Each structure stands twice: as structure tokens, then as C-alpha cells.
PDB file of C-alpha atoms in Angstrom:
ATOM      1  CA  MET V   1      39.114 -24.177 -26.808  1.00 39.00           C
ATOM      2  CA  TYR V   2      41.629 -23.472 -24.072  1.00 37.00           C
ATOM      3  CA  GLU V   3      42.123 -19.908 -25.317  1.00 41.00           C
ATOM      4  CA  SER V   4      38.358 -19.305 -25.328  1.00 41.00           C
ATOM      5  CA  VAL V   5      37.959 -20.422 -21.670  1.00 42.00           C
ATOM      6  CA  ASN V   6      40.972 -18.407 -20.627  1.00 47.00           C
ATOM      7  CA  SER V   7      39.623 -15.345 -22.463  1.00 44.00           C
ATOM      8  CA  THR V   8      36.228 -15.664 -20.751  1.00 45.00           C
ATOM      9  CA  SER V   9      37.884 -15.904 -17.362  1.00 46.00           C
ATOM     10  CA  TRP V  10      40.088 -12.887 -18.102  1.00 44.00           C
ATOM     11  CA  ASN V  11      37.139 -10.830 -19.328  1.00 50.00           C
ATOM     12  CA  SER V  12      35.118 -11.748 -16.245  1.00 49.00           C
ATOM     13  CA  LYS V  13      37.873 -10.413 -14.022  1.00 51.00           C
ATOM     14  CA  LYS V  14      38.419  -7.357 -16.184  1.00 55.00           C
ATOM     15  CA  LEU V  15      34.733  -6.450 -16.098  1.00 72.00           C
ATOM     16  CA  TYR V  16      34.357  -7.240 -12.416  1.00 78.00           C
ATOM     17  CA  GLU V  17      33.190  -4.193 -10.416  1.00 86.00           C
ATOM     18  CA  THR V  18      34.137  -3.941  -6.752  1.00 91.00           C
ATOM     19  CA  HIS V  19      31.246  -3.553  -4.333  1.00 94.00           C
ATOM     20  CA  SER V  20      32.164  -1.753  -1.095  1.00 96.00           C
ATOM     21  CA  LEU V  21      30.082  -1.875   2.075  1.00 98.00           C
ATOM     22  CA  LEU V  22      30.249   0.488   5.066  1.00 98.00           C
ATOM     23  CA  ILE V  23      28.593  -0.408   8.368  1.00 98.00           C
ATOM     24  CA  LEU V  24      28.351   2.244  11.083  1.00 98.00           C
ATOM     25  CA  GLY V  25      27.902   1.649  14.798  1.00 97.00           C
ATOM     26  CA  ASN V  26      27.613   3.991  17.750  1.00 94.00           C
ATOM     27  CA  GLY V  27      31.401   4.442  17.807  1.00 95.00           C
ATOM     28  CA  PHE V  28      31.020   6.546  14.648  1.00 96.00           C
ATOM     29  CA  ASP V  29      28.860   9.136  16.407  1.00 96.00           C
ATOM     30  CA  ILE V  30      31.010   9.002  19.535  1.00 95.00           C
ATOM     31  CA  ASP V  31      34.194   9.605  17.541  1.00 94.00           C
ATOM     32  CA  LEU V  32      32.647  12.770  16.108  1.00 92.00           C
ATOM     33  CA  GLY V  33      31.827  14.029  19.589  1.00 91.00           C
ATOM     34  CA  LEU V  34      28.156  13.167  19.984  1.00 94.00           C
ATOM     35  CA  GLN V  35      27.299  12.207  23.571  1.00 92.00           C
ATOM     36  CA  THR V  36      25.480   9.038  22.592  1.00 91.00           C
ATOM     37  CA  THR V  37      26.856   6.490  25.057  1.00 86.00           C
ATOM     38  CA  TYR V  38      24.471   4.638  27.322  1.00 83.00           C
ATOM     39  CA  LYS V  39      26.342   6.064  30.311  1.00 83.00           C
ATOM     40  CA  ALA V  40      25.728   9.633  29.115  1.00 88.00           C
ATOM     41  CA  PHE V  41      22.031   8.846  28.672  1.00 90.00           C
ATOM     42  CA  PHE V  42      21.872   7.189  32.096  1.00 87.00           C
ATOM     43  CA  GLU V  43      23.592  10.116  33.796  1.00 87.00           C
ATOM     44  CA  ASN V  44      21.402  12.776  32.155  1.00 91.00           C
ATOM     45  CA  GLU V  45      18.938  13.660  34.894  1.00 91.00           C
ATOM     46  CA  GLU V  46      16.547  15.396  32.521  1.00 94.00           C
ATOM     47  CA  CYS V  47      16.279  12.594  29.983  1.00 94.00           C
ATOM     48  CA  TRP V  48      16.793   9.360  31.926  1.00 94.00           C
ATOM     49  CA  PRO V  49      13.202   8.261  32.640  1.00 95.00           C
ATOM     50  CA  PHE V  50      13.737   6.237  35.821  1.00 94.00           C
ATOM     51  CA  LYS V  51      14.782   8.689  38.503  1.00 92.00           C
ATOM     52  CA  LYS V  52      17.560   7.522  40.797  1.00 87.00           C
ATOM     53  CA  ASP V  53      15.883   8.811  43.978  1.00 89.00           C
ATOM     54  CA  VAL V  54      12.670   6.833  43.381  1.00 92.00           C
ATOM     55  CA  LYS V  55      12.362   3.436  45.034  1.00 91.00           C
ATOM     56  CA  TYR V  56      11.086   1.168  42.289  1.00 92.00           C
ATOM     57  CA  GLU V  57       9.687  -2.261  42.985  1.00 91.00           C
ATOM     58  CA  GLU V  58      12.443  -4.832  43.240  1.00 87.00           C
ATOM     59  CA  GLY V  59      12.528  -6.954  40.099  1.00 86.00           C
ATOM     60  CA  SER V  60      11.007  -4.236  37.918  1.00 91.00           C
ATOM     61  CA  LEU V  61      12.777  -2.978  34.801  1.00 92.00           C
ATOM     62  CA  PRO V  62      13.546   0.484  36.275  1.00 93.00           C
ATOM     63  CA  PHE V  63      14.948  -1.131  39.425  1.00 90.00           C
ATOM     64  CA  PHE V  64      17.125  -3.494  37.388  1.00 88.00           C
ATOM     65  CA  LEU V  65      18.529  -0.776  35.154  1.00 89.00           C
ATOM     66  CA  ASN V  66      19.180   1.692  37.969  1.00 87.00           C
ATOM     67  CA  GLU V  67      20.779  -0.842  40.282  1.00 82.00           C
ATOM     68  CA  CYS V  68      22.826  -2.888  37.844  1.00 76.00           C
ATOM     69  CA  LEU V  69      23.924  -0.629  35.024  1.00 67.00           C
ATOM     70  CA  GLY V  70      25.173   2.644  36.436  1.00 57.00           C
ATOM     71  CA  ALA V  71      28.784   1.798  35.641  1.00 53.00           C
ATOM     72  CA  VAL V  72      28.518   0.698  32.010  1.00 52.00           C
ATOM     73  CA  GLY V  73      28.913   2.832  28.937  1.00 47.00           C
ATOM     74  CA  THR V  74      27.870   1.228  25.645  1.00 49.00           C
ATOM     75  CA  TRP V  75      24.661   0.355  23.840  1.00 48.00           C
ATOM     76  CA  TYR V  76      25.891  -3.200  23.802  1.00 52.00           C
ATOM     77  CA  ASP V  77      25.700  -3.112  27.609  1.00 76.00           C
ATOM     78  CA  LEU V  78      22.168  -1.724  27.568  1.00 82.00           C
ATOM     79  CA  GLU V  79      20.912  -4.373  25.168  1.00 86.00           C
ATOM     80  CA  GLU V  80      22.700  -7.017  27.194  1.00 85.00           C
ATOM     81  CA  ALA V  81      20.918  -5.690  30.277  1.00 87.00           C
ATOM     82  CA  LEU V  82      17.554  -6.009  28.545  1.00 90.00           C
ATOM     83  CA  ALA V  83      18.389  -9.556  27.443  1.00 89.00           C
ATOM     84  CA  ASN V  84      19.514 -10.491  30.945  1.00 87.00           C
ATOM     85  CA  TYR V  85      16.477  -8.927  32.551  1.00 89.00           C
ATOM     86  CA  ALA V  86      14.131 -10.741  30.176  1.00 89.00           C
ATOM     87  CA  GLY V  87      15.720 -14.090  30.975  1.00 84.00           C
ATOM     88  CA  CYS V  88      17.168 -13.651  34.447  1.00 70.00           C
ATOM     89  CA  SER V  89      16.478 -15.904  37.433  1.00 42.00           C
ATOM     90  CA  THR V  90      14.871 -13.063  39.447  1.00 49.00           C
ATOM     91  CA  ASN V  91      11.852 -13.337  37.168  1.00 52.00           C
ATOM     92  CA  GLU V  92      11.064 -17.021  37.707  1.00 56.00           C
ATOM     93  CA  GLY V  93       7.820 -18.261  36.201  1.00 55.00           C
ATOM     94  CA  HIS V  94       5.261 -16.229  34.289  1.00 61.00           C
ATOM     95  CA  ILE V  95       4.331 -12.716  35.309  1.00 69.00           C
ATOM     96  CA  ASP V  96       0.671 -11.800  35.650  1.00 76.00           C
ATOM     97  CA  GLU V  97      -1.164  -9.628  33.145  1.00 81.00           C
ATOM     98  CA  GLU V  98      -0.821  -6.491  35.225  1.00 86.00           C
ATOM     99  CA  GLN V  99       2.946  -6.930  35.568  1.00 85.00           C
ATOM    100  CA  HIS V 100       3.218  -7.666  31.860  1.00 84.00           C
ATOM    101  CA  LYS V 101       1.432  -4.412  30.951  1.00 90.00           C
ATOM    102  CA  LYS V 102       3.562  -2.484  33.431  1.00 92.00           C
ATOM    103  CA  THR V 103       6.836  -3.832  32.032  1.00 93.00           C
ATOM    104  CA  LYS V 104       5.705  -3.210  28.463  1.00 93.00           C
ATOM    105  CA  LYS V 105       4.873   0.385  29.367  1.00 95.00           C
ATOM    106  CA  GLU V 106       8.231   0.869  31.119  1.00 96.00           C
ATOM    107  CA  PHE V 107      10.059  -0.486  28.091  1.00 96.00           C
ATOM    108  CA  SER V 108       8.143   1.931  25.864  1.00 96.00           C
ATOM    109  CA  ILE V 109       9.006   4.802  28.210  1.00 97.00           C
ATOM    110  CA  LEU V 110      12.694   3.839  27.971  1.00 96.00           C
ATOM    111  CA  CYS V 111      12.602   3.837  24.152  1.00 96.00           C
ATOM    112  CA  ASN V 112      10.784   7.177  23.975  1.00 97.00           C
ATOM    113  CA  ALA V 113      13.213   8.776  26.420  1.00 97.00           C
ATOM    114  CA  LEU V 114      16.162   7.437  24.416  1.00 96.00           C
ATOM    115  CA  GLU V 115      14.719   8.880  21.224  1.00 97.00           C
ATOM    116  CA  GLU V 116      14.286  12.305  22.808  1.00 97.00           C
ATOM    117  CA  TYR V 117      17.788  12.227  24.275  1.00 97.00           C
ATOM    118  CA  LEU V 118      19.420  11.326  20.963  1.00 97.00           C
ATOM    119  CA  LYS V 119      17.473  13.995  19.089  1.00 98.00           C
ATOM    120  CA  ASN V 120      18.879  16.544  21.523  1.00 97.00           C
ATOM    121  CA  GLN V 121      22.410  15.208  20.998  1.00 97.00           C
ATOM    122  CA  GLU V 122      22.160  15.343  17.209  1.00 97.00           C
ATOM    123  CA  ASP V 123      20.814  18.904  17.307  1.00 97.00           C
ATOM    124  CA  ALA V 124      23.566  19.941  19.725  1.00 95.00           C
ATOM    125  CA  PHE V 125      26.208  18.448  17.422  1.00 93.00           C
ATOM    126  CA  VAL V 126      24.877  20.291  14.376  1.00 93.00           C
ATOM    127  CA  LYS V 127      24.723  23.577  16.284  1.00 93.00           C
ATOM    128  CA  LYS V 128      28.281  23.132  17.555  1.00 90.00           C
ATOM    129  CA  MET V 129      29.617  22.394  14.087  1.00 89.00           C
ATOM    130  CA  GLN V 130      27.844  25.390  12.571  1.00 87.00           C
ATOM    131  CA  GLU V 131      29.094  27.774  15.249  1.00 87.00           C
ATOM    132  CA  ASN V 132      32.647  26.472  15.634  1.00 81.00           C
ATOM    133  CA  HIS V 133      34.641  25.940  12.446  1.00 68.00           C
ATOM    134  CA  HIS V 134      37.519  24.499  14.466  1.00 64.00           C
ATOM    135  CA  ALA V 135      35.223  21.580  15.320  1.00 63.00           C
ATOM    136  CA  LYS V 136      35.415  20.481  11.679  1.00 64.00           C
ATOM    137  CA  ARG V 137      38.926  19.089  12.057  1.00 70.00           C
ATOM    138  CA  MET V 138      39.581  15.679  10.552  1.00 80.00           C
ATOM    139  CA  LYS V 139      38.792  12.727  12.815  1.00 88.00           C
ATOM    140  CA  PRO V 140      39.029   9.009  12.031  1.00 93.00           C
ATOM    141  CA  SER V 141      35.274   8.788  11.364  1.00 93.00           C
ATOM    142  CA  HIS V 142      35.498  11.770   8.993  1.00 91.00           C
ATOM    143  CA  TYR V 143      38.535  10.310   7.261  1.00 91.00           C
ATOM    144  CA  VAL V 144      36.980   6.866   6.757  1.00 94.00           C
ATOM    145  CA  LEU V 145      33.712   8.296   5.440  1.00 94.00           C
ATOM    146  CA  SER V 146      35.606  10.569   3.017  1.00 92.00           C
ATOM    147  CA  TYR V 147      37.683   7.608   1.855  1.00 93.00           C
ATOM    148  CA  PHE V 148      34.617   5.414   1.413  1.00 95.00           C
ATOM    149  CA  LEU V 149      32.738   7.998  -0.631  1.00 93.00           C
ATOM    150  CA  ARG V 150      35.402   7.684  -3.322  1.00 92.00           C
ATOM    151  CA  LYS V 151      34.290   4.094  -3.962  1.00 93.00           C
ATOM    152  CA  GLU V 152      32.364   3.629  -7.208  1.00 92.00           C
ATOM    153  CA  ILE V 153      29.858   1.005  -6.097  1.00 94.00           C
ATOM    154  CA  ARG V 154      29.007   1.402  -2.425  1.00 96.00           C
ATOM    155  CA  SER V 155      26.330   0.712   0.152  1.00 97.00           C
ATOM    156  CA  ILE V 156      25.987   2.186   3.632  1.00 98.00           C
ATOM    157  CA  TYR V 157      24.172   0.685   6.593  1.00 98.00           C
ATOM    158  CA  THR V 158      23.900   2.276  10.013  1.00 98.00           C
ATOM    159  CA  PHE V 159      22.938   0.727  13.329  1.00 97.00           C
ATOM    160  CA  ASN V 160      22.611   4.265  14.712  1.00 97.00           C
ATOM    161  CA  TYR V 161      19.363   6.171  14.923  1.00 97.00           C
ATOM    162  CA  THR V 162      20.953   9.490  13.976  1.00 97.00           C
ATOM    163  CA  ASN V 163      20.813  11.091  10.522  1.00 97.00           C
ATOM    164  CA  VAL V 164      24.021  10.126   8.693  1.00 96.00           C
ATOM    165  CA  ARG V 165      23.471  12.627   5.885  1.00 95.00           C
ATOM    166  CA  ARG V 166      22.841  15.516   8.277  1.00 95.00           C
ATOM    167  CA  ILE V 167      25.907  14.644  10.333  1.00 93.00           C
ATOM    168  CA  ALA V 168      28.151  14.140   7.287  1.00 92.00           C
ATOM    169  CA  ARG V 169      27.255  17.506   5.810  1.00 90.00           C
ATOM    170  CA  GLN V 170      28.473  19.190   8.989  1.00 89.00           C
ATOM    171  CA  LEU V 171      31.870  17.727   8.118  1.00 86.00           C
ATOM    172  CA  ILE V 172      31.872  19.589   4.803  1.00 79.00           C
ATOM    173  CA  LEU V 173      31.278  16.383   2.907  1.00 85.00           C
ATOM    174  CA  ASP V 174      29.283  16.415  -0.307  1.00 86.00           C
ATOM    175  CA  PHE V 175      27.270  13.493   0.998  1.00 90.00           C
ATOM    176  CA  ASP V 176      24.099  12.596  -0.850  1.00 90.00           C
ATOM    177  CA  ASP V 177      24.219   8.799  -0.715  1.00 93.00           C
ATOM    178  CA  SER V 178      21.193   6.775   0.192  1.00 95.00           C
ATOM    179  CA  TYR V 179      21.730   4.595   3.238  1.00 97.00           C
ATOM    180  CA  THR V 180      19.785   2.139   5.352  1.00 98.00           C
ATOM    181  CA  HIS V 181      18.908   2.304   9.031  1.00 98.00           C
ATOM    182  CA  ILE V 182      18.874  -1.189  10.494  1.00 98.00           C
ATOM    183  CA  HIS V 183      16.973  -0.327  13.674  1.00 97.00           C
ATOM    184  CA  GLY V 184      14.903   2.690  12.717  1.00 97.00           C
ATOM    185  CA  SER V 185      15.721   6.376  12.865  1.00 98.00           C
ATOM    186  CA  LEU V 186      15.077   9.538  14.821  1.00 97.00           C
ATOM    187  CA  ASP V 187      13.676  11.185  11.687  1.00 97.00           C
ATOM    188  CA  ASN V 188      10.909   8.602  11.431  1.00 97.00           C
ATOM    189  CA  SER V 189      10.407   8.189  15.195  1.00 96.00           C
ATOM    190  CA  ASN V 190      10.623   4.411  14.813  1.00 97.00           C
ATOM    191  CA  ILE V 191      13.751   3.477  16.764  1.00 97.00           C
ATOM    192  CA  ILE V 192      14.164  -0.168  17.742  1.00 97.00           C
ATOM    193  CA  LEU V 193      15.910  -1.169  20.955  1.00 95.00           C
ATOM    194  CA  GLY V 194      16.171  -4.686  22.309  1.00 93.00           C
ATOM    195  CA  THR V 195      17.719  -8.120  21.986  1.00 92.00           C
ATOM    196  CA  GLY V 196      18.688 -10.341  19.074  1.00 92.00           C
ATOM    197  CA  ASP V 197      16.728 -13.404  17.995  1.00 93.00           C
ATOM    198  CA  GLN V 198      19.445 -15.707  19.273  1.00 88.00           C
ATOM    199  CA  ARG V 199      18.879 -14.653  22.876  1.00 90.00           C
ATOM    200  CA  ASP V 200      16.915 -16.963  25.153  1.00 90.00           C
ATOM    201  CA  ILE V 201      14.329 -14.751  26.825  1.00 90.00           C
ATOM    202  CA  LYS V 202      10.991 -15.607  28.400  1.00 88.00           C
ATOM    203  CA  ASP V 203       7.754 -15.419  26.455  1.00 88.00           C
ATOM    204  CA  ASP V 204       6.484 -12.684  28.767  1.00 87.00           C
ATOM    205  CA  TYR V 205       9.192 -10.389  27.376  1.00 91.00           C
ATOM    206  CA  PHE V 206       8.773 -11.276  23.717  1.00 93.00           C
ATOM    207  CA  ASN V 207       8.468  -7.566  22.838  1.00 93.00           C
ATOM    208  CA  PHE V 208      12.109  -7.160  23.904  1.00 95.00           C
ATOM    209  CA  TYR V 209      13.168  -8.877  20.670  1.00 95.00           C
ATOM    210  CA  LYS V 210      14.146  -6.322  18.035  1.00 96.00           C
ATOM    211  CA  SER V 211      12.415  -8.333  15.330  1.00 96.00           C
ATOM    212  CA  ALA V 212       9.187  -8.254  17.380  1.00 96.00           C
ATOM    213  CA  SER V 213       8.962  -4.478  17.024  1.00 96.00           C
ATOM    214  CA  PRO V 214       6.178  -3.247  14.719  1.00 96.00           C
ATOM    215  CA  HIS V 215       8.813  -0.912  13.241  1.00 96.00           C
ATOM    216  CA  TYR V 216      11.158  -3.711  12.152  1.00 96.00           C
ATOM    217  CA  GLU V 217      11.650  -3.880   8.367  1.00 96.00           C
ATOM    218  CA  SER V 218      13.525  -6.038   5.878  1.00 96.00           C
ATOM    219  CA  THR V 219      16.931  -4.878   4.649  1.00 97.00           C
ATOM    220  CA  ASN V 220      19.596  -6.243   2.311  1.00 97.00           C
ATOM    221  CA  LEU V 221      22.416  -6.126   4.857  1.00 98.00           C
ATOM    222  CA  VAL V 222      22.965  -9.891   5.053  1.00 97.00           C
ATOM    223  CA  GLU V 223      22.866 -10.277   1.268  1.00 96.00           C
ATOM    224  CA  ASP V 224      25.184  -7.297   0.731  1.00 96.00           C
ATOM    225  CA  LEU V 225      27.642  -8.644   3.293  1.00 96.00           C
ATOM    226  CA  ASN V 226      27.745 -11.990   1.541  1.00 91.00           C
ATOM    227  CA  SER V 227      28.365 -10.418  -1.889  1.00 91.00           C
ATOM    228  CA  ALA V 228      30.636  -7.500  -0.922  1.00 93.00           C
ATOM    229  CA  ASP V 229      34.273  -7.281  -1.988  1.00 93.00           C
ATOM    230  CA  GLU V 230      35.188  -4.738   0.680  1.00 95.00           C
ATOM    231  CA  VAL V 231      33.600  -4.473   4.127  1.00 97.00           C
ATOM    232  CA  TYR V 232      34.335  -1.521   6.399  1.00 98.00           C
ATOM    233  CA  ILE V 233      32.885  -1.609   9.924  1.00 98.00           C
ATOM    234  CA  PHE V 234      33.305   1.532  12.018  1.00 98.00           C
ATOM    235  CA  GLY V 235      32.429   1.696  15.692  1.00 96.00           C
ATOM    236  CA  HIS V 236      30.247  -1.412  15.917  1.00 96.00           C
ATOM    237  CA  SER V 237      30.891  -3.811  18.794  1.00 93.00           C
ATOM    238  CA  LEU V 238      29.578  -6.856  16.864  1.00 95.00           C
ATOM    239  CA  GLY V 239      27.755  -7.626  20.098  1.00 91.00           C
ATOM    240  CA  LEU V 240      25.739 -10.746  20.711  1.00 91.00           C
ATOM    241  CA  ASN V 241      22.402  -9.023  20.104  1.00 91.00           C
ATOM    242  CA  ASP V 242      23.443  -8.237  16.513  1.00 94.00           C
ATOM    243  CA  HIS V 243      25.018 -11.601  15.701  1.00 95.00           C
ATOM    244  CA  ASP V 244      22.007 -12.445  13.544  1.00 95.00           C
ATOM    245  CA  TYR V 245      23.273  -9.966  10.947  1.00 97.00           C
ATOM    246  CA  PHE V 246      26.934 -10.961  10.930  1.00 97.00           C
ATOM    247  CA  SER V 247      27.171 -14.665  11.725  1.00 96.00           C
ATOM    248  CA  GLU V 248      26.656 -16.015   8.183  1.00 95.00           C
ATOM    249  CA  PHE V 249      29.220 -13.634   6.684  1.00 96.00           C
ATOM    250  CA  PHE V 250      32.007 -14.168   9.214  1.00 97.00           C
ATOM    251  CA  LYS V 251      31.414 -17.909   9.445  1.00 95.00           C
ATOM    252  CA  THR V 252      31.746 -18.301   5.673  1.00 93.00           C
ATOM    253  CA  ALA V 253      34.586 -15.790   5.287  1.00 94.00           C
ATOM    254  CA  SER V 254      36.671 -17.614   7.897  1.00 95.00           C
ATOM    255  CA  LYS V 255      36.419 -20.949   6.104  1.00 91.00           C
ATOM    256  CA  SER V 256      36.771 -20.274   2.373  1.00 79.00           C
ATOM    257  CA  VAL V 257      37.542 -17.644  -0.228  1.00 66.00           C
ATOM    258  CA  HIS V 258      34.226 -18.384  -2.112  1.00 61.00           C
ATOM    259  CA  ARG V 259      34.924 -15.756  -4.791  1.00 66.00           C
ATOM    260  CA  PRO V 260      35.023 -17.370  -8.267  1.00 63.00           C
ATOM    261  CA  PHE V 261      35.139 -14.151 -10.327  1.00 66.00           C
ATOM    262  CA  ALA V 262      36.571 -11.609  -7.873  1.00 71.00           C
ATOM    263  CA  PRO V 263      40.195 -10.602  -8.395  1.00 74.00           C
ATOM    264  CA  GLY V 264      41.280 -11.175  -4.799  1.00 81.00           C
ATOM    265  CA  LYS V 265      40.358 -11.818  -1.203  1.00 89.00           C
ATOM    266  CA  ILE V 266      37.547 -10.033   0.590  1.00 93.00           C
ATOM    267  CA  LYS V 267      38.882  -6.882   2.205  1.00 94.00           C
ATOM    268  CA  VAL V 268      37.641  -6.487   5.784  1.00 96.00           C
ATOM    269  CA  ARG V 269      38.522  -3.489   7.936  1.00 97.00           C
ATOM    270  CA  ILE V 270      37.141  -3.056  11.439  1.00 98.00           C
ATOM    271  CA  PHE V 271      37.725   0.307  13.107  1.00 97.00           C
ATOM    272  CA  THR V 272      37.657   0.287  16.893  1.00 96.00           C
ATOM    273  CA  TYR V 273      39.117   2.527  19.563  1.00 95.00           C
ATOM    274  CA  ASP V 274      42.066   0.919  21.379  1.00 94.00           C
ATOM    275  CA  ASP V 275      43.690  -2.317  22.557  1.00 95.00           C
ATOM    276  CA  LYS V 276      40.876  -3.058  25.000  1.00 93.00           C
ATOM    277  CA  SER V 277      38.138  -2.666  22.407  1.00 94.00           C
ATOM    278  CA  GLU V 278      40.184  -4.667  19.907  1.00 96.00           C
ATOM    279  CA  ILE V 279      40.211  -7.626  22.303  1.00 97.00           C
ATOM    280  CA  ALA V 280      36.460  -7.241  22.820  1.00 95.00           C
ATOM    281  CA  ILE V 281      35.942  -7.302  19.039  1.00 97.00           C
ATOM    282  CA  LYS V 282      38.133 -10.401  18.671  1.00 98.00           C
ATOM    283  CA  LYS V 283      36.131 -12.206  21.354  1.00 96.00           C
ATOM    284  CA  GLN V 284      32.953 -11.530  19.386  1.00 97.00           C
ATOM    285  CA  LEU V 285      34.635 -12.647  16.170  1.00 98.00           C
ATOM    286  CA  MET V 286      35.735 -15.855  17.853  1.00 98.00           C
ATOM    287  CA  ASN V 287      32.061 -16.661  18.421  1.00 96.00           C
ATOM    288  CA  LEU V 288      30.981 -15.450  14.976  1.00 97.00           C
ATOM    289  CA  THR V 289      33.580 -17.663  13.253  1.00 97.00           C
ATOM    290  CA  GLU V 290      32.880 -20.697  15.462  1.00 95.00           C
ATOM    291  CA  LYS V 291      36.298 -20.349  17.102  1.00 96.00           C
ATOM    292  CA  HIS V 292      38.135 -19.900  13.815  1.00 96.00           C
ATOM    293  CA  LEU V 293      39.288 -16.282  13.998  1.00 97.00           C
ATOM    294  CA  ILE V 294      42.561 -17.245  12.382  1.00 97.00           C
ATOM    295  CA  GLY V 295      40.512 -18.191   9.317  1.00 96.00           C
ATOM    296  CA  LEU V 296      39.633 -14.525   8.744  1.00 95.00           C
ATOM    297  CA  TYR V 297      43.319 -13.719   8.483  1.00 96.00           C
ATOM    298  CA  ALA V 298      43.890 -16.745   6.241  1.00 94.00           C
ATOM    299  CA  HIS V 299      41.011 -16.283   3.782  1.00 93.00           C
ATOM    300  CA  CYS V 300      40.472 -12.488   3.881  1.00 94.00           C
ATOM    301  CA  ASP V 301      42.532  -9.325   3.658  1.00 93.00           C
ATOM    302  CA  PHE V 302      41.645  -8.649   7.284  1.00 96.00           C
ATOM    303  CA  LYS V 303      42.738  -5.905   9.695  1.00 96.00           C
ATOM    304  CA  ILE V 304      41.489  -4.280  12.876  1.00 96.00           C
ATOM    305  CA  LEU V 305      42.500  -0.606  12.968  1.00 96.00           C
ATOM    306  CA  LYS V 306      42.476   1.464  16.151  1.00 95.00           C
ATOM    307  CA  THR V 307      41.345   5.090  16.150  1.00 94.00           C
ATOM    308  CA  SER V 308      42.853   6.335  19.404  1.00 93.00           C
ATOM    309  CA  ASN V 309      45.497   9.037  18.972  1.00 85.00           C
ATOM    310  CA  GLU V 310      48.147   6.505  19.826  1.00 85.00           C
ATOM    311  CA  TYR V 311      47.340   4.389  16.777  1.00 87.00           C
ATOM    312  CA  GLN V 312      45.502   6.348  14.100  1.00 87.00           C
ATOM    313  CA  ASP V 313      48.636   7.803  12.482  1.00 83.00           C
ATOM    314  CA  GLU V 314      49.445   4.240  11.439  1.00 82.00           C
ATOM    315  CA  TRP V 315      46.688   4.331   8.829  1.00 84.00           C
ATOM    316  CA  MET V 316      45.019   7.745   8.495  1.00 82.00           C
ATOM    317  CA  LEU V 317      47.628   9.102   6.097  1.00 75.00           C
ATOM    318  CA  HIS V 318      48.189   5.884   4.153  1.00 77.00           C
ATOM    319  CA  ASP V 319      45.334   4.656   1.967  1.00 73.00           C
ATOM    320  CA  GLU V 320      47.148   1.421   1.267  1.00 69.00           C
ATOM    321  CA  LEU V 321      46.721   0.475   4.932  1.00 72.00           C
ATOM    322  CA  LEU V 322      42.986   0.794   4.484  1.00 77.00           C
TER     323      LEU V 322
END
């Protein structure tokens, strides 16, 4: 009887197939050279919809964005700005119907302008890569994607709106994987910008919730995170407005191994830029793990890898570090 149980356990492990998961954030596009930061969008006079020389009504969305966010540079900052605007003290009480329609229209204008800007950036990237073969040099994003595509069972999710397949093929990658856009895509003209469900915003700005968008669709990201053996996250800030997707996974992973048939710990690799961004990631993880970040190191094979020139040689040439 003992031999039979032991044999079943051994066979379960032997037949176990590793499921690898890759999650892409805006840092992936930025690493490749696409000008997709919020700051670049804000500073583009042709595409930014709320002109700096126009005096917008104080308390309006254009006024808030122009006055408060000129110095920031990430999509996390933009979504934070929308969350703050939709719940800030300068908008006490309910707004009237006319103001509500105006704000809704301004928000739509912002999303449409963003879509147009990013389409231009993707096209410019493709053109550059096709015209300049030297641009195809290996970068951390290229390296990680190449490494990941050698995995047998894999799933890819992107929080970007850009076309992963189109971008990857410019890197001379034989990339034909299916992948899932979490917040819509440029190809389908259904991009979703806004706040996470956990944010406390006023009812008048309900359309600022990502899940309130008519384009929002179900995905298997949460389920795949909770069943994955290897999780690679490249260029995602794990910001508060996306905690809904990650909180269950990191909370559970920091408290127990919860892997009865898997051969080892969950492998988690987070790729970020430098020391500063690493600290920012760890602050988010502290919230996602309910102040038990050390649990990720205890119960997972967990590393944060930096992609700046100063650090990338530590892992780019050594698969075992991945």
C-alpha cells in the first residue's frame, strides 16, 4: 500500500507540466524605445488634447491634468491622477448634469487622443526597425521575450494597448503566440483607461472605473496567476489601480506554498529598471501581501531583476538567474 501511494505521488510529479506566465506592462514598450510614457504624451503638442495655453475652468479635468501632472512620467501617474480627480476635495458634492456630460466628453477626448498618439508611436517604432538594422540589437525586453518563448506551456497577458505580435516580429522573433490584452488594444480601437475597482471615487465619475467601460471583457489572468508555476512580470508598476488583478495571487503566495503536485516553489521574476523603481515595486508588493513581503522570499523563488545597463549583465547572459 505504501509503495502504491509513493508511486502515485512520483508519477504525479513526473507527469507535471510547468505552466509559465508572462505579464507585460508599459516598461516593455519603453525598453524597446517606444515613446509611450505619459510625459511624452503630455509634452506632444500635436496629440495632447488639452492645450497648455488655453485657460480651462478651474476644477475641470483639463485644468487638473495640465496644472498638476506636467512633471510625472508613467501611466501609473496618469491613472492615479484620474482617481484623485474623481475623488478629490475640489469636487465636493454632486456635479450638475451639464458638468457631468462635459467631464464625460473630456474623458472620452483624452482616451481618443491617447489612442491616436500610441498608434503613431507603434508605427514609428516599426518603421525605425525596418529601416535601421542596428536598432535590432538585443535589449532586456527582447531577451526576456526570447527566453519565455522557449517555454512549452505558456500564456501572455499585456496591459499595453500596442500589438505585441507586430512589435515582436520587428525583433526578428518567430512570434505567433496568442496573447490577451487586459485593457483593450489599438487594433480594435477599444482601449480602456481609468481607475481600479478598489479606488473610492464619487458616483458622478463612475465611468472612470476601468470595469465600467463598455469595452471591458473577462480574461483568465487571475486564474492563470493562481495556477502558474512561473510568473514573469516585465515593466509593470503593480500600481494601485491594477491591484484587483494581483492581490489574490501575491497575498496567497506570500503565506503558503499551496502546490501539492508541483515539484517546487512558484518562480516569480519581476523586471524593473533600477534601484528607484525596485523600491517602488516593493512598496506596492508590501500592500499586495498585506505587509508580508518577506513571505514572497520565504514561500516563492522570488527575485526582482533590474534592466538598467548597470545591472542587466547580472542576469542577461545567465539563464539560471532567470
